[in-house]
Short mmCIF file of C-alpha atoms in Angstrom, two decimals:
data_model
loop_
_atom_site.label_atom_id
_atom_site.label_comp_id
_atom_site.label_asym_id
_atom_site.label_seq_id
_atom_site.Cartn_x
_atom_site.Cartn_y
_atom_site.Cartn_z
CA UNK A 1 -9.15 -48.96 -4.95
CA UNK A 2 -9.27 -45.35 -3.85
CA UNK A 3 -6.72 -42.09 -4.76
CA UNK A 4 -3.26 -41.87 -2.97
CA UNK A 5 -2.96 -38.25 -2.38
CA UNK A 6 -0.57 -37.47 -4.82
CA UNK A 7 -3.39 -38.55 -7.17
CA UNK A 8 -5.51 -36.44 -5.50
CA UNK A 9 -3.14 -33.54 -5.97
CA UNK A 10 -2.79 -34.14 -10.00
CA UNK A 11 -6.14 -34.01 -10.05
CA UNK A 12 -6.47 -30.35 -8.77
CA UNK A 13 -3.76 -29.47 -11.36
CA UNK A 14 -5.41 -31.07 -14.26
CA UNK A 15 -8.45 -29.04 -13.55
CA UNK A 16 -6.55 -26.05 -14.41
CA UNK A 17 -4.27 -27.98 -17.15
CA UNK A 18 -0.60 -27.17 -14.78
CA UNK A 19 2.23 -29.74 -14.42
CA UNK A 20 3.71 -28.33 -11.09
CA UNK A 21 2.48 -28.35 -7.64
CA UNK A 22 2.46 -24.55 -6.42
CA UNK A 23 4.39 -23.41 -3.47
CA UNK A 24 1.05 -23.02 -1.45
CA UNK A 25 -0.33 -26.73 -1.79
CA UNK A 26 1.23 -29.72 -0.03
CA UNK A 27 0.82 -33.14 1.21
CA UNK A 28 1.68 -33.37 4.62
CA UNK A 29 0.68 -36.64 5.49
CA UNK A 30 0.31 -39.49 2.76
CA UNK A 31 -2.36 -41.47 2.21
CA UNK A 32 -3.50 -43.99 -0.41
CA UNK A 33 -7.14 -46.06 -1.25
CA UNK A 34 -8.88 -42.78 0.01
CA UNK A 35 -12.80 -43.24 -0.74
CA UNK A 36 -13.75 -40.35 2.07
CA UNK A 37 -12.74 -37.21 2.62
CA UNK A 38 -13.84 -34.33 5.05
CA UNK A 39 -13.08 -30.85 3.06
CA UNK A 40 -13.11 -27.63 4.15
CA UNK A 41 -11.55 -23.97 3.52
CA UNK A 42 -9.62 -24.54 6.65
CA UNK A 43 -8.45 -27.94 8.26
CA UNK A 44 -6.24 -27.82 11.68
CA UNK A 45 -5.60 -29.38 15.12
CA UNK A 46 -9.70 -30.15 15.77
CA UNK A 47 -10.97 -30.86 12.49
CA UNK A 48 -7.91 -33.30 11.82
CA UNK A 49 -8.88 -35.11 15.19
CA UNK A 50 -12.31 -35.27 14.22
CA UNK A 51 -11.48 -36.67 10.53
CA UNK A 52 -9.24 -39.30 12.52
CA UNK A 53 -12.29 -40.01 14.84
CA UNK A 54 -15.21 -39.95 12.43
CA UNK A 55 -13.11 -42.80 10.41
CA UNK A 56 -11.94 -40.26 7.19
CA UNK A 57 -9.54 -41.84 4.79
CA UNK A 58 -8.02 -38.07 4.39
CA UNK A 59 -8.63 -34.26 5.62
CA UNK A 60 -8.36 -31.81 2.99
CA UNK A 61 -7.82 -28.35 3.82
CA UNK A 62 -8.36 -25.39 0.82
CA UNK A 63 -5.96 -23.11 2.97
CA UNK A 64 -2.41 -23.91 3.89
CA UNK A 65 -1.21 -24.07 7.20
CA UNK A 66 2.43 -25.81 7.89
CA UNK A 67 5.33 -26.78 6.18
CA UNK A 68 6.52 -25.87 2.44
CA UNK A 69 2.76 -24.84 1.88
CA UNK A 70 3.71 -21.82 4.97
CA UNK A 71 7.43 -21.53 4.10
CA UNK A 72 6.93 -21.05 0.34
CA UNK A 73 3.83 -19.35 0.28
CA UNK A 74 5.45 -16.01 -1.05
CA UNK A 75 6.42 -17.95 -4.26
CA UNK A 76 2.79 -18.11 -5.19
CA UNK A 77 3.19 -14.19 -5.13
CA UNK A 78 4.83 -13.74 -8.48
CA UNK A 79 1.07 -14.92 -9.79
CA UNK A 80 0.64 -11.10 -8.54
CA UNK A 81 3.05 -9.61 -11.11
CA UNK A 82 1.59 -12.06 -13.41
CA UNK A 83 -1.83 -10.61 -13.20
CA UNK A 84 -0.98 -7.10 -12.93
CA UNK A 85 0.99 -7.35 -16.08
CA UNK A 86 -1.65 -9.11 -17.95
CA UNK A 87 -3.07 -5.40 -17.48
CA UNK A 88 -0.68 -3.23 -18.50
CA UNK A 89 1.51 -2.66 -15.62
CA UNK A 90 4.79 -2.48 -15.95
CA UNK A 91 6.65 -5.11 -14.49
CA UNK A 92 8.97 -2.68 -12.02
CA UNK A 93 6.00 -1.36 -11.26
CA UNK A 94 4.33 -4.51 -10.59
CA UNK A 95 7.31 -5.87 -8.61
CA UNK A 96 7.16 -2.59 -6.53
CA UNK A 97 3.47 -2.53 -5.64
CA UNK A 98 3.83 -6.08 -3.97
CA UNK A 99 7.47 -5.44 -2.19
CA UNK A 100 5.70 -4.86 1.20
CA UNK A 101 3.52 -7.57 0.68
CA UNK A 102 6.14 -10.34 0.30
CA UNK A 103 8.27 -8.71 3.14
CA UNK A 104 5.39 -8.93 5.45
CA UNK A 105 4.44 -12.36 4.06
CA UNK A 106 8.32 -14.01 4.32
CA UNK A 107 8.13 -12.69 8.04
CA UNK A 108 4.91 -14.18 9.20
CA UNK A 109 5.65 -17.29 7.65
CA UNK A 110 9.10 -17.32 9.39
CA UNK A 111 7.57 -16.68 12.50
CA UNK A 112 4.67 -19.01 12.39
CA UNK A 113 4.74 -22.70 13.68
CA UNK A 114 4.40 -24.31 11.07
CA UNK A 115 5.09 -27.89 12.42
CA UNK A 116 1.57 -27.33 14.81
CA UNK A 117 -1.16 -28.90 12.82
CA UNK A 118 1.47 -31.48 10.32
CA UNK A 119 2.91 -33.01 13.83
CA UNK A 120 -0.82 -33.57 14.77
CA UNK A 121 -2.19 -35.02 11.91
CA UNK A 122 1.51 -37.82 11.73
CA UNK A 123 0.68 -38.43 16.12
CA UNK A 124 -2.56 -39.66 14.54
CA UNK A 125 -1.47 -41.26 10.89
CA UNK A 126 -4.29 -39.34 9.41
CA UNK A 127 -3.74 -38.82 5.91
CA UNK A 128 -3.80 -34.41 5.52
CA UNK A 129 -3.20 -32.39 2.64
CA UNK A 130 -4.01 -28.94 1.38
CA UNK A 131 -5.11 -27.44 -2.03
CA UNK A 132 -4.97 -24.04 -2.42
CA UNK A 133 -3.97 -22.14 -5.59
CA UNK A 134 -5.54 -24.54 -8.22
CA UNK A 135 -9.11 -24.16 -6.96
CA UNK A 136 -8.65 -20.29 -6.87
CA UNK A 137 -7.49 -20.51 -10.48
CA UNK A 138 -10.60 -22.24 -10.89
CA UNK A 139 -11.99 -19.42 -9.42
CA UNK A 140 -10.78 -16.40 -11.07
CA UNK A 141 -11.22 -17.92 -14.97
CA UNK A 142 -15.17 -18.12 -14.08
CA UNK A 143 -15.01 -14.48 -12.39
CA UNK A 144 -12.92 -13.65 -15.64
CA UNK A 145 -15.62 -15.26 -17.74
CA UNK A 146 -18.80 -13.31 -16.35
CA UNK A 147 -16.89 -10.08 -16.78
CA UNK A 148 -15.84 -10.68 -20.58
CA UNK A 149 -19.93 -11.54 -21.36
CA UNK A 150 -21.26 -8.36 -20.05
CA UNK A 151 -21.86 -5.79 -22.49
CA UNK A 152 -19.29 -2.65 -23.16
CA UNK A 153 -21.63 -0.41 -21.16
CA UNK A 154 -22.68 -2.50 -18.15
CA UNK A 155 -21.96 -0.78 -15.04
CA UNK A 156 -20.63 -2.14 -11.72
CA UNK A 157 -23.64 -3.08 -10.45
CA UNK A 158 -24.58 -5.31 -13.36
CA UNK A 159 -21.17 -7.03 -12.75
CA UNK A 160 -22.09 -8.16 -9.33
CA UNK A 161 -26.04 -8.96 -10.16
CA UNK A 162 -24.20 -10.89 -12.93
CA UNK A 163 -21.79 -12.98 -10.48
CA UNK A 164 -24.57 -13.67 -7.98
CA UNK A 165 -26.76 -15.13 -10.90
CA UNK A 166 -23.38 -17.26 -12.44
CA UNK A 167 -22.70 -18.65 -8.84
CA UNK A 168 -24.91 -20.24 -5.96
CA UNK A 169 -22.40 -19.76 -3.86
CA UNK A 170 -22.98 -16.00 -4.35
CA UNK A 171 -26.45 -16.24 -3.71
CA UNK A 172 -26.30 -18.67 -0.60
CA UNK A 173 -23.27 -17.07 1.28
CA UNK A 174 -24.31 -14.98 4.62
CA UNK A 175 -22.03 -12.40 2.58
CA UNK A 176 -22.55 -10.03 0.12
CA UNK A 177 -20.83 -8.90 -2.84
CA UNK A 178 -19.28 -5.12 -1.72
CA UNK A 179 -19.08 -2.44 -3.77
CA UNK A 180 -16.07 -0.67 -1.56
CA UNK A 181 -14.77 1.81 -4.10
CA UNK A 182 -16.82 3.25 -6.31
CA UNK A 183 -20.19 2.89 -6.97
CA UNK A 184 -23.14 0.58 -8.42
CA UNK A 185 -24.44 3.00 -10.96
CA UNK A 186 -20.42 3.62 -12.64
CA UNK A 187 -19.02 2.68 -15.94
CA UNK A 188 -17.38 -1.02 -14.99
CA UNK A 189 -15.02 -0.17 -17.62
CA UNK A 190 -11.52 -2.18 -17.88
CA UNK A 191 -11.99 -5.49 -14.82
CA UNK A 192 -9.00 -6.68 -13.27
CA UNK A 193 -10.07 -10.06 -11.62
CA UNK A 194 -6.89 -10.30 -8.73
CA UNK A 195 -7.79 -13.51 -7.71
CA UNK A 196 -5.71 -16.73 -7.06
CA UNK A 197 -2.15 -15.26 -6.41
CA UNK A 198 -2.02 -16.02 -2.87
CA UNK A 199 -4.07 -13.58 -1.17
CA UNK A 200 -4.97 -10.09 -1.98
CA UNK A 201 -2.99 -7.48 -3.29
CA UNK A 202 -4.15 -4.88 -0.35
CA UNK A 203 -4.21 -1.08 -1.93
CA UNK A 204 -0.30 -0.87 -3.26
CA UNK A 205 -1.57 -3.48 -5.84
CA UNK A 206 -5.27 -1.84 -6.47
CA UNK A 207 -2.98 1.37 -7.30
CA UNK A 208 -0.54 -0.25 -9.76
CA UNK A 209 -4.05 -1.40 -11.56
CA UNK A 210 -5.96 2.21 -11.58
CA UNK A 211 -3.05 4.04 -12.42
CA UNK A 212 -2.03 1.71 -15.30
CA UNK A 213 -5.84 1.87 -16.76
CA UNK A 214 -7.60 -0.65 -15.51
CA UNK A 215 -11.09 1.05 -13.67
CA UNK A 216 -12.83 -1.79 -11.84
CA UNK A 217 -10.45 -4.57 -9.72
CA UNK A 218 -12.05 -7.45 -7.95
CA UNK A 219 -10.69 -8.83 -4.95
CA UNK A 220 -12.19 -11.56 -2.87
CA UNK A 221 -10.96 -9.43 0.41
CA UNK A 222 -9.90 -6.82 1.44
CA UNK A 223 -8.60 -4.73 4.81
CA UNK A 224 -10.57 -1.59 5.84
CA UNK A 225 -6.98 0.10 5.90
CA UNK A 226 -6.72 -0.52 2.23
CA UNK A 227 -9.67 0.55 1.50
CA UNK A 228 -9.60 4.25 3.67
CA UNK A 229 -6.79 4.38 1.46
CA UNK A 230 -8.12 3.55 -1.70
CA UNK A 231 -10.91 6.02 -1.01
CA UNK A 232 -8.65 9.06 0.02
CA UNK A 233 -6.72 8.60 -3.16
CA UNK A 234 -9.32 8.34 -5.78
CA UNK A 235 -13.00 8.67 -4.26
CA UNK A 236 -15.45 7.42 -6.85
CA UNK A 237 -12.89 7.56 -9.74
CA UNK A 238 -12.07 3.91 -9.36
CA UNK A 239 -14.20 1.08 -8.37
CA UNK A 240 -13.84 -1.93 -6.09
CA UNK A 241 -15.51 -4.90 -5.98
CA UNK A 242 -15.21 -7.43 -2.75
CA UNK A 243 -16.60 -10.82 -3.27
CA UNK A 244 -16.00 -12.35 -0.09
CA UNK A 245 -13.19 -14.69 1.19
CA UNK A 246 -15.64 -17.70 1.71
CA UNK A 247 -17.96 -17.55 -0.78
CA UNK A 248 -15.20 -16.96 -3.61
CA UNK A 249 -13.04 -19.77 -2.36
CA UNK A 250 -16.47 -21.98 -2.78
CA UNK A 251 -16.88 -21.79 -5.98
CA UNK A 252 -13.62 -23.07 -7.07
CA UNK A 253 -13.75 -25.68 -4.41
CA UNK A 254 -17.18 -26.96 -5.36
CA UNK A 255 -15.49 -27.75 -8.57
CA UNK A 256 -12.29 -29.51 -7.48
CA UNK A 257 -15.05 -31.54 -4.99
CA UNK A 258 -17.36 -32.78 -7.99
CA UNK A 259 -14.21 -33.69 -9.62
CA UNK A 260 -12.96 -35.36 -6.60
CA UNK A 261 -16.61 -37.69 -6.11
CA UNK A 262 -16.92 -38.22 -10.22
CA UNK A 263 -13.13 -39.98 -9.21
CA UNK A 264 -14.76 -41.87 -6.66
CA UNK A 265 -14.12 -39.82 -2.95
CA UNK A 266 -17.05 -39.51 -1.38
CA UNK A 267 -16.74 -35.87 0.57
CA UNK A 268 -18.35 -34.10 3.68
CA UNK A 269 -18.28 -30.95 3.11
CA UNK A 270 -17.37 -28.23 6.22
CA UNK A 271 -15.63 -24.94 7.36
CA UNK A 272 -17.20 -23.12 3.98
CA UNK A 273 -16.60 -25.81 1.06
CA UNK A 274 -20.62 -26.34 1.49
CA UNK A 275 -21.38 -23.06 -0.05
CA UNK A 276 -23.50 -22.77 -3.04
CA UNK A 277 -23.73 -26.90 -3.37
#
């Protein structure tokens, strides 16, 4: 007998040792006796036909695309405030560097369709879940890891030779790891890993970080605006380190995937989970 997906779904939060399913993870279509899965970062309209097609007992997506996994999405923001205090900032201040964020955020998601790719995946009765947060977490306590082992003086760049040697999916990805702020040859100083709370925390959040201590802040992405702005406001005072989207979200997910085939789901890996494995 295979996993239902609700089994499938404890297992992602075991990996991480949480009892609650976040707001940014969902089932949208049950399944159970699933012994094949086709994975990827993201899963709509086509790839759900061509699980249903190719025969799949379930397609599961990394990023979240209808349903409470859209509409609650800026729940998975207070992770933000979470991290940011972990490092000093205060929590008003916290709060306040990710207003715009989860104004923007609740208005997209109101906006979106978020019945699109569900309503295709029930026309078809093929099982379709996502898994988002708990792979990130996976994530950002292995970032968190490499940081805490380097030395008191390493600089920047030994942080990201560090993280390409740690991960394959580093060293495989068509990416590379950015130094946007700052520069290779700088004291890394204090690392603020602002990874799985959502998405990233854009430059109000890099801000609340810098000006609360922290020197170095590593997001997996990051807009160009953010960055213009991050550079205007403290030129090579501060550092930033981009990881890239695809590549980061890899090497949680190539975790959660062993996990899933030592529980007996044998996975095809596409749309990015193949990274690094």
């Amino acid at each position: 007998m295979g996993l239902t997906t609700e089994e499938i779904m404890e297992l992602s939060l075991s990996l991480v040792d949480w009892d609650e399913v976040p707001g940014d993870s969902t089932v949208y279509v049950p399944g159970e006796d699933i012994e094949t899965a086709l994975v990827g970062i993201d899963l709509e309209s086509p790839e759900i036909q061509l699980a249903a097609s190719e025969g799949y007992d379930l397609a599961l997506a990394h990023h979240p695309v209808g349903d409470d996994a859209r509409l609650e999405f800026t729940d998975v923001l207070d992770r933000q405030v979470d991290l940011m205090t972990d490092h000093g900032v205060p929590e008003d201040a916290a709060e306040d560097a990710i207003a715009d964020l989860r104004e923007r955020l609740d208005h997209s998601a109101h906006a979106s369709n978020y019945r699109h790719d569900p309503s295709v995946a029930e026309l078809l009765d093929q099982p379709y879940m996502n898994v988002h947060l708990a792979p990130d977490e996976i994530g950002r306590r292995a970032f968190v890891a490499v940081a805490e082992d380097l030395p008191d003086d390493a600089t920047v760049g030994d942080f990201r030779t560090a993280l390409r040697e740690a991960f394959p999916a580093f060293r495989d990805a068509d990416t590379d790891i950015e130094v946007r702020l700052g520069d290779a040859d700088a004291e890394l100083g204090e690392v603020a890993v602002h990874h799985a709370a959502g998405t990233n925390g854009g430059a109000s959040v890099a801000e609340a970080y810098y000006d609360h201590g922290v020197d170095t802040v590593l997001y997996i992405h990051v807009g160009a605006d953010d960055t213009q702005q991050l550079r205007e406001q403290y030129g090579d005072e501060k550092n930033l380190v981009i990881t890239g989207h695809i590549a980061s979200d890899a090497v949680g997910l190539s975790v959660f995937v062993d996990a899933l085939e030592e529980a007996g789901v044998s996975c095809t890996c596409i749309s990015g989970v193949g990274i690094g494995r």
